[in-house]
């Protein structure tokens, strides 16, 4: 299937490992010129080497999405290096675990800067660039806490729910400019972020993710973890011409784990 992505310029934030790097890899395999950003110069260099080893045209930029002021510079540098921006995948994120008493206001503020304020400013900067090119795609990666809140994940629930509201409002604003805004919502994906989590309700809480996997995977109808490429495949579809009438949607990629009908 021709996804009509060849020659498109795609920026992936948090693109130096895990889901972000897998997304960059798949977009590059479809012929996109890929730009990735991250905070760690060594990780950025390793990610670029991996992408380029697969003959992907890739550019790397140091930027911290938690610093909204970095987003204007990032958008300008990507556009200058690659000639414009067609696709943005807002993937940078963290997971904060704890109750109201355990999570400080400063910790919540930091997460909101990474998940909401940074993407807000990035969208402000890239929207004019996409309009100049006749349209584009803005895709957010949003964790399950935005749909399935809980007492022990209250900070992530608040920030992720804000991301969903942002996607719906932004899609309404930009749709007539042919800039399609959507979300991909992963859960039960084996990745560097998930590997660091203590998982609520696990019988092996505190042990390695590998030890926990049998029980965690048993909660998924498909009976296994997903992998970063599963998220990347969904993103590539939403970025493609084949998704030209999908706007304001959020797609769960979780092996059927979420049972909500909404």
C-alpha positions in Angstrom: 0.0 0.0 0.0 1.3 3.4 -1.0 1.1 5.6 2.1 2.3 8.7 0.1 4.8 9.6 2.8 8.0 9.7 0.7 9.7 13.1 0.9 7.5 14.3 3.9 9.4 15.9 6.8 8.5 14.3 10.2 9.6 15.6 13.6 9.4 13.2 16.5 9.9 14.6 20.0 11.3 12.1 22.5 12.7 10.3 19.5 15.9 8.9 20.9 14.6 5.6 22.3 11.7 3.3 22.8 8.4 4.3 21.2 9.7 7.6 19.8 12.7 5.9 18.0 10.4 3.2 16.7 8.1 5.8 15.2 11.0 7.6 13.6 12.3 4.4 12.2 9.0 3.5 10.6 8.4 6.9 9.2 11.9 6.8 7.7 11.2 3.4 6.2 8.2 4.9 4.4 10.5 7.6 2.9 10.1 10.5 5.3 13.0 12.8 6.2 13.1 12.3 9.9 14.0 14.9 12.6 14.3 13.6 16.2 14.9 15.6 19.4 16.0 14.7 22.9 17.8 16.1 25.9 20.8 13.7 26.0 23.5 14.3 23.3 24.9 10.8 23.6 21.4 9.1 23.2 20.7 11.5 20.3 23.9 10.5 18.6 23.2 6.7 19.0 19.6 7.1 17.7 20.8 9.0 14.7 23.4 6.4 13.9 20.8 3.6 14.1 18.4 5.5 11.8 21.2 6.4 9.3 22.4 2.8 9.3 19.1 1.9 7.7 19.6 4.5 5.0 17.1 6.9 6.6 17.7 10.6 6.1 17.7 11.8 9.7 18.5 15.0 11.6 19.0 15.4 15.3 18.3 18.3 17.6 18.9 18.9 21.3 15.7 20.2 22.9 13.7 19.8 26.1 10.0 19.7 25.6 9.5 20.7 29.2 11.0 24.1 28.3 8.4 25.6 25.9 10.8 28.3 24.9 12.9 25.5 23.2 10.0 24.7 20.9 10.3 27.9 18.7 14.0 27.2 18.2 13.3 23.5 17.5 10.7 24.2 14.8 12.9 26.8 13.2 15.9 24.5 13.1 14.0 21.6 11.7 12.4 23.7 9.0 15.8 25.2 8.1 17.5 21.8 7.9 14.8 19.9 6.1 12.9 22.6 4.2 9.7 22.5 6.2 7.6 20.3 8.5 4.7 18.1 7.4 4.3 15.7 10.4 4.8 16.2 14.1 4.6 13.3 16.6 4.5 14.7 20.1 5.9 11.7 22.0 7.9 13.2 24.9 6.4 12.2 28.2 6.8 10.8 31.6 4.6 8.9 34.1 4.3 10.1 37.7 2.9 7.6 40.2 1.5 8.6 43.5 -1.5 9.9 45.4 -2.5 13.5 46.0 -0.5 13.5 49.2 2.6 12.0 47.6 2.9 14.0 44.4 4.1 17.6 44.9 2.8 20.6 43.0 6.2 21.0 41.5 6.2 17.4 40.2 2.8 18.0 38.6 3.9 21.3 37.1 7.0 19.6 35.5 4.8 16.9 34.0 2.3 19.5 32.6 5.3 21.4 31.0 6.4 18.2 29.3 3.0 16.9 28.2 0.9 20.0 27.7 2.7 23.3 27.7 5.6 22.1 25.5 3.3 20.5 22.9 1.1 23.6 23.0 4.0 25.8 22.0 5.2 23.3 19.5 1.8 23.3 17.8 1.8 27.1 17.8 5.1 27.1 16.0 4.5 24.3 13.4 0.9 25.2 12.4 2.0 28.1 10.2 4.7 26.0 8.6 2.2 23.3 7.8 -0.3 25.8 6.4 2.4 26.9 4.0 2.7 23.3 2.7 -1.0 22.8 2.3 -1.6 20.8 5.5 0.0 18.3 7.8 -0.4 15.9 10.7 0.0 16.5 14.4 -0.1 13.3 16.4 0.1 13.0 20.2 1.1 9.9 22.1 -1.1 9.8 25.2 -0.8 7.2 28.0 -3.9 5.3 29.3 -4.2 7.3 32.5 -6.0 10.0 30.5 -8.9 7.6 30.0 -8.5 5.4 33.0 -7.7 7.6 36.0 -6.9 6.3 39.4 -5.9 7.5 42.9 -2.4 6.3 42.5 -1.8 7.9 39.1 -3.6 11.2 39.7 -0.8 13.4 38.2 -0.7 11.4 35.0 -4.5 11.3 34.8 -4.7 15.1 35.0 -1.9 15.7 32.4 -3.0 13.0 30.0 -6.7 14.1 30.2 -5.5 17.6 29.3 -3.7 16.1 26.3 -7.0 14.6 25.1 -8.8 17.9 25.4 -5.9 19.6 23.5 -6.2 17.1 20.7 -9.9 17.6 20.3 -9.8 21.3 20.5 -6.8 21.6 18.2 -8.3 19.3 15.6 -11.4 21.5 15.5 -9.2 24.6 15.0 -6.8 23.2 12.4 -9.0 20.7 10.4 -10.0 23.2 7.8 -6.4 23.9 7.1 -6.0 20.2 6.3 -3.9 19.8 9.4 -5.2 16.7 11.0 -4.7 16.3 14.7 -5.1 12.8 16.3 -3.9 10.7 19.2 -2.4 7.2 19.6 -2.9 5.8 23.1 -0.5 3.0 24.1 -0.8 0.6 27.0 1.0 -2.6 27.8 3.9 -1.8 25.5 7.3 -3.0 26.4 9.6 0.1 26.3 12.3 1.8 28.4 9.6 3.9 30.2 7.5 0.8 31.0 10.5 -1.1 32.2 11.0 1.5 35.0 7.4 1.3 36.2 6.0 -0.4 39.3 2.7 -1.7 38.1 -0.3 -1.3 40.3 -1.8 -4.7 41.3 1.1 -6.8 40.3 1.9 -9.9 42.3 5.6 -9.3 41.6 5.6 -5.6 42.4 9.1 -4.3 42.7 10.7 -7.1 40.6 11.8 -6.7 37.0 9.3 -6.2 34.2 10.4 -9.5 32.7 9.4 -11.2 35.9 6.1 -9.4 36.0 5.3 -9.9 32.3 3.3 -13.1 32.6 0.7 -11.6 35.0 0.6 -8.2 33.3 0.2 -9.7 29.9 -2.6 -12.0 31.2 -4.7 -8.9 31.7 -4.5 -8.2 27.9 -7.0 -10.1 25.7 -4.2 -10.9 23.2 -2.2 -12.4 26.1 1.0 -10.6 25.5 2.8 -7.3 25.6 3.0 -5.1 22.6 6.2 -3.6 21.3 7.1 0.0 20.2 6.7 -0.9 16.5 3.0 -1.6 17.2 2.6 2.1 18.2 4.8 3.2 15.3 2.5 1.4 12.8 -0.5 3.2 14.0 1.3 6.5 13.9 2.5 5.9 10.3 -1.1 5.1 9.2 -2.4 8.4 10.8 0.4 10.3 9.2 -0.4 8.9 5.8 -2.7 9.9 2.9 -4.8 6.8 3.8 -6.0 8.6 7.0 -7.1 11.7 5.2 -10.6 11.8 6.9 -9.5 10.9 10.4 -9.5 14.1 12.6 -9.7 14.5 16.4 -9.6 10.7 17.0 -7.7 8.7 19.6 -6.7 5.2 18.8 -6.0 2.7 21.5 -3.1 0.4 20.7 -3.1 -2.0 23.7 -4.1 -5.5 22.6 -7.6 -4.9 23.8 -6.6 -4.0 27.4 -9.0 -1.0 27.8 -12.6 -2.2 28.1 -14.2 1.2 27.9 -16.6 1.8 25.0 -15.8 5.6 25.0 
